[in-house]
Coordinates of C-alpha atoms and ligand atoms in Angstrom, one line a residue:
M20 CA 94.9 58.3 112.1
A21 CA 98.5 57.7 113.1
A22 CA 100.6 60.8 113.7
E23 CA 102.6 60.6 110.6
K24 CA 105.2 63.3 110.5
V25 CA 104.4 65.2 107.3
T26 CA 107.2 67.5 106.4
Y27 CA 107.8 70.2 103.7
E28 CA 110.1 67.7 101.9
N29 CA 107.7 64.7 101.9
F30 CA 104.4 66.6 101.6
S31 CA 102.0 64.8 99.3
G32 CA 98.7 66.5 100.3
D33 CA 96.6 67.0 103.4
P34 CA 96.3 63.6 105.1
F35 CA 92.8 64.7 106.3
S36 CA 91.5 65.7 102.9
D37 CA 88.9 62.9 102.9
W38 CA 87.7 63.7 106.4
T39 CA 84.7 65.8 107.1
P40 CA 84.6 66.3 110.9
D41 CA 81.2 66.1 112.6
D42 CA 82.2 66.8 116.2
K43 CA 81.3 69.9 118.1
N44 CA 84.7 71.6 117.5
K45 CA 84.7 70.7 113.8
G46 CA 87.8 68.7 113.9
A47 CA 90.0 71.3 115.7
D48 CA 90.9 69.1 118.8
T49 CA 91.6 66.1 116.6
I50 CA 93.9 68.1 114.3
L51 CA 95.8 69.7 117.3
Q52 CA 96.2 66.3 119.0
W53 CA 97.5 64.8 115.7
A54 CA 99.9 67.7 115.2
Y55 CA 101.4 67.6 118.8
D56 CA 101.7 63.8 118.5
A57 CA 103.6 64.2 115.2
Y58 CA 105.8 67.2 116.0
G59 CA 105.9 67.5 119.8
S60 CA 107.8 70.4 121.1
D61 CA 108.9 71.4 117.6
L62 CA 105.5 72.6 116.8
V63 CA 105.1 76.4 116.9
Y64 CA 101.8 78.4 117.2
A65 CA 102.2 81.8 115.6
C66 CA 99.4 83.6 117.5
S67 CA 98.1 87.2 117.0
F68 CA 95.9 87.0 120.1
G69 CA 92.8 87.8 118.1
A70 CA 89.6 85.9 118.8
E71 CA 90.7 82.8 117.0
G72 CA 94.0 83.0 118.8
I73 CA 92.6 82.7 122.3
V74 CA 90.4 79.8 121.2
L75 CA 93.4 77.9 119.9
I76 CA 95.5 78.8 122.9
D77 CA 92.8 77.3 125.2
M78 CA 92.6 74.1 123.1
I79 CA 96.4 73.8 122.8
A80 CA 97.0 74.3 126.6
K81 CA 94.8 71.2 127.2
I82 CA 96.9 69.1 124.8
K83 CA 100.4 70.5 125.4
E84 CA 100.6 72.7 128.5
D85 CA 104.1 73.9 127.6
A86 CA 103.5 74.6 123.9
H87 CA 105.6 77.1 122.1
I88 CA 103.6 80.2 121.2
V89 CA 105.1 83.0 119.1
F90 CA 103.7 86.5 119.1
L91 CA 105.0 88.9 116.4
D92 CA 105.6 91.9 118.6
T93 CA 105.9 94.6 116.0
G94 CA 106.2 97.3 118.6
V95 CA 103.1 99.1 117.5
H96 CA 100.3 96.9 118.9
F97 CA 97.5 98.3 121.0
K98 CA 98.0 98.5 124.7
E99 CA 94.9 96.3 125.0
T100 CA 96.6 93.5 123.1
Y101 CA 99.6 93.6 125.5
E102 CA 97.2 93.5 128.4
L103 CA 95.4 90.5 127.0
I104 CA 98.8 88.7 126.6
E105 CA 99.5 89.3 130.3
K106 CA 96.1 87.8 131.2
V107 CA 96.8 84.7 129.0
K108 CA 100.2 84.3 130.6
K109 CA 98.6 84.2 134.0
R110 CA 95.8 81.8 133.0
Y111 CA 98.2 79.4 131.3
P112 CA 101.5 79.8 133.1
S113 CA 103.2 76.8 131.6
L114 CA 102.9 77.9 128.0
K115 CA 106.1 79.3 126.5
I116 CA 105.0 82.6 125.0
E117 CA 107.7 84.2 123.0
M118 CA 107.5 87.9 122.1
K119 CA 109.3 88.0 118.8
Q120 CA 110.6 91.4 117.9
P121 CA 112.0 92.7 114.6
E122 CA 115.6 93.5 114.2
L123 CA 114.8 97.2 113.6
T124 CA 113.2 99.3 116.3
I125 CA 110.6 101.7 115.2
A126 CA 113.2 104.5 115.5
A127 CA 115.7 102.6 113.4
Q128 CA 113.1 101.8 110.8
A129 CA 112.1 105.5 110.6
S130 CA 115.7 106.7 110.1
Q131 CA 116.3 104.0 107.4
Y132 CA 113.0 104.1 105.5
G133 CA 111.3 107.3 106.7
E134 CA 108.7 108.0 109.4
E135 CA 105.5 105.9 109.5
L136 CA 106.5 103.4 106.9
W137 CA 103.1 101.7 107.4
K138 CA 101.6 104.7 105.6
T139 CA 104.2 105.1 102.8
D140 CA 105.0 101.4 102.1
P141 CA 102.9 99.0 104.3
N142 CA 104.2 95.9 102.5
Q143 CA 107.8 96.8 103.3
C144 CA 106.8 97.5 106.9
C145 CA 105.1 94.1 107.2
Y146 CA 108.1 92.5 105.7
I147 CA 110.4 94.0 108.3
R148 CA 108.2 93.8 111.3
K149 CA 106.3 90.5 110.7
I150 CA 107.6 88.4 107.9
L151 CA 111.3 88.5 108.7
P152 CA 110.8 87.8 112.4
L153 CA 108.4 84.9 111.6
E154 CA 110.9 83.5 109.1
E155 CA 113.5 83.6 111.9
A156 CA 111.1 82.0 114.4
L157 CA 110.3 79.2 112.0
T158 CA 113.8 78.4 110.9
G159 CA 114.3 74.7 111.4
V160 CA 110.7 74.3 112.5
P161 CA 108.9 71.4 110.7
A162 CA 105.4 72.7 111.3
W163 CA 103.4 75.6 112.7
I164 CA 99.9 76.3 113.6
S165 CA 97.7 79.1 112.2
G166 CA 94.2 80.2 113.0
L167 CA 93.1 80.7 109.4
R168 CA 89.4 80.0 108.7
R169 CA 88.0 79.3 105.2
E170 CA 85.2 81.8 105.5
Q171 CA 87.6 84.7 106.2
S172 CA 88.4 85.6 102.6
E173 CA 88.6 84.4 99.0
S174 CA 92.3 83.7 99.5
R175 CA 91.7 81.5 102.5
K176 CA 88.7 79.5 101.2
N177 CA 90.9 76.6 100.0
T178 CA 93.0 76.3 103.2
N179 CA 93.3 72.7 104.4
F180 CA 93.9 71.2 107.8
V181 CA 97.5 70.5 106.8
N182 CA 99.2 72.6 104.1
K183 CA 102.5 72.8 102.4
D184 CA 103.8 76.3 103.3
E185 CA 105.9 77.5 100.5
R186 CA 106.5 80.9 102.2
F187 CA 108.3 79.5 105.2
H188 CA 109.4 76.1 103.9
S189 CA 107.4 74.3 106.5
V190 CA 104.0 72.7 107.1
K191 CA 101.1 74.9 108.2
V192 CA 98.4 73.3 110.4
C193 CA 95.1 75.1 110.4
P194 CA 92.7 73.5 112.9
L195 CA 89.9 76.0 112.5
I196 CA 89.2 75.9 108.8
Y197 CA 85.5 74.9 109.2
W198 CA 84.8 77.4 112.0
T199 CA 82.5 80.4 111.5
W200 CA 82.9 83.7 113.3
D201 CA 79.9 82.6 115.5
D202 CA 81.7 79.4 116.4
V203 CA 84.7 81.4 117.6
W204 CA 82.6 83.6 119.8
N205 CA 80.5 80.7 121.1
Y206 CA 83.6 78.9 122.2
I207 CA 85.0 82.1 123.9
Q208 CA 81.8 82.6 125.8
E209 CA 81.3 78.9 126.7
H210 CA 84.8 78.7 128.1
H211 CA 84.8 82.2 129.7
L212 CA 88.0 83.2 127.9
D213 CA 89.6 86.6 128.2
Y214 CA 89.6 88.4 124.9
N215 CA 90.9 91.8 123.6
E216 CA 88.6 94.5 124.9
L217 CA 88.8 96.2 121.5
H218 CA 86.5 93.5 120.1
D219 CA 83.7 95.2 122.1
R220 CA 84.6 98.6 120.6
G221 CA 84.1 97.7 117.0
Y222 CA 87.3 96.0 116.1
P223 CA 86.6 92.5 114.7
S224 CA 90.2 91.9 113.6
I225 CA 93.0 93.4 115.6
G226 CA 96.5 93.9 114.2
C227 CA 99.0 96.7 114.6
A228 CA 97.5 100.0 115.9
P229 CA 98.4 102.2 112.9
C230 CA 96.8 99.8 110.5
T231 CA 93.6 98.8 112.4
T232 CA 90.4 100.8 112.7
A233 CA 87.0 100.2 114.2
V234 CA 84.2 99.4 111.8
E235 CA 80.5 99.7 112.1
T236 CA 79.7 96.6 110.1
G237 CA 81.7 94.2 108.1
D238 CA 83.2 90.8 108.2
S239 CA 85.7 89.3 110.7
R240 CA 88.7 90.8 108.8
G241 CA 87.1 94.3 108.6
G242 CA 89.1 97.4 109.7
R243 CA 92.5 96.1 108.6
W244 CA 94.6 98.4 106.3
Q245 CA 91.5 100.5 105.5
G246 CA 91.8 102.9 102.5
T247 CA 94.4 100.7 100.8
M248 CA 94.3 97.6 98.6
K249 CA 96.2 95.6 101.2
T250 CA 94.3 92.8 102.9
E251 CA 97.1 90.5 104.1
C252 CA 100.3 91.1 105.9
G253 CA 102.0 88.5 103.7
L254 CA 102.4 85.7 106.2
H255 CA 99.9 83.6 104.3
L256 CA 100.9 84.4 100.8
P257 CA 103.4 82.2 98.9
G258 CA 105.9 85.0 98.4
S259 CA 106.4 88.1 100.4
A260 CA 105.7 91.5 98.8
K261 CA 109.1 93.0 99.5
K262 CA 112.6 91.8 100.0
Ligands
SF4_10 FE1 103.6 97.8 109.7 FE2 101.0 98.0 109.7 FE3 102.2 95.7 108.8 FE4 102.1 96.4 111.4 S1 100.3 95.9 110.0 S2 103.8 95.6 110.3 S3 102.3 98.6 111.3 S4 102.3 97.8 107.9

């Protein structure tokens, strides 16, 4: 299919909605190639450096070696996550990896909202430390890539390859929608990719340290915001929880 530039303004549905990929990577390479052909250097990948993240980085680096990657550096990530980022930078030196930080430092946030906002009001904390920085990073960006997979949760099961993103007034490209958790790990092993060491210590999904715990069993999103009703930071919801 021609690399038609789908925008937020002209969006009329996923151009791949009638396509069921039957290749080994379940359409991911095709979608990435289409997206980089359509958006070129304007395309941003917002990467959390989880298992899906390093798979996508490996695929992206083969298509666009100087792709723009944004990591939301909340300031409270695990040291293992920062170590992984350094390894990725060495393996793919041409990628432009941007460490996007929030306006408020942890100390400034504590003095304005109280200590450990992630405990008292995690939605506000995510808004300050993730949503606002991504909003800034995506300003003027026609499309961004996300590693969402349909099997991850109820709220993600209708995700398409190409989505109108109401939250960030952009187009969200999700190449891994048909991937299972096993697909992700098979790719990592087959390509000998570095991954976050915490995955081997019971953390399937790795976000900020204060909000991520190890789990004995569970799905690929297990261990995030345990003990609360919260399941999403808000990046993939149409409106953010706090303003
Ligand atoms: Fe704050 Fe936790 Fe959200 Fe990170 S995941 S921004 S620490 S509430």
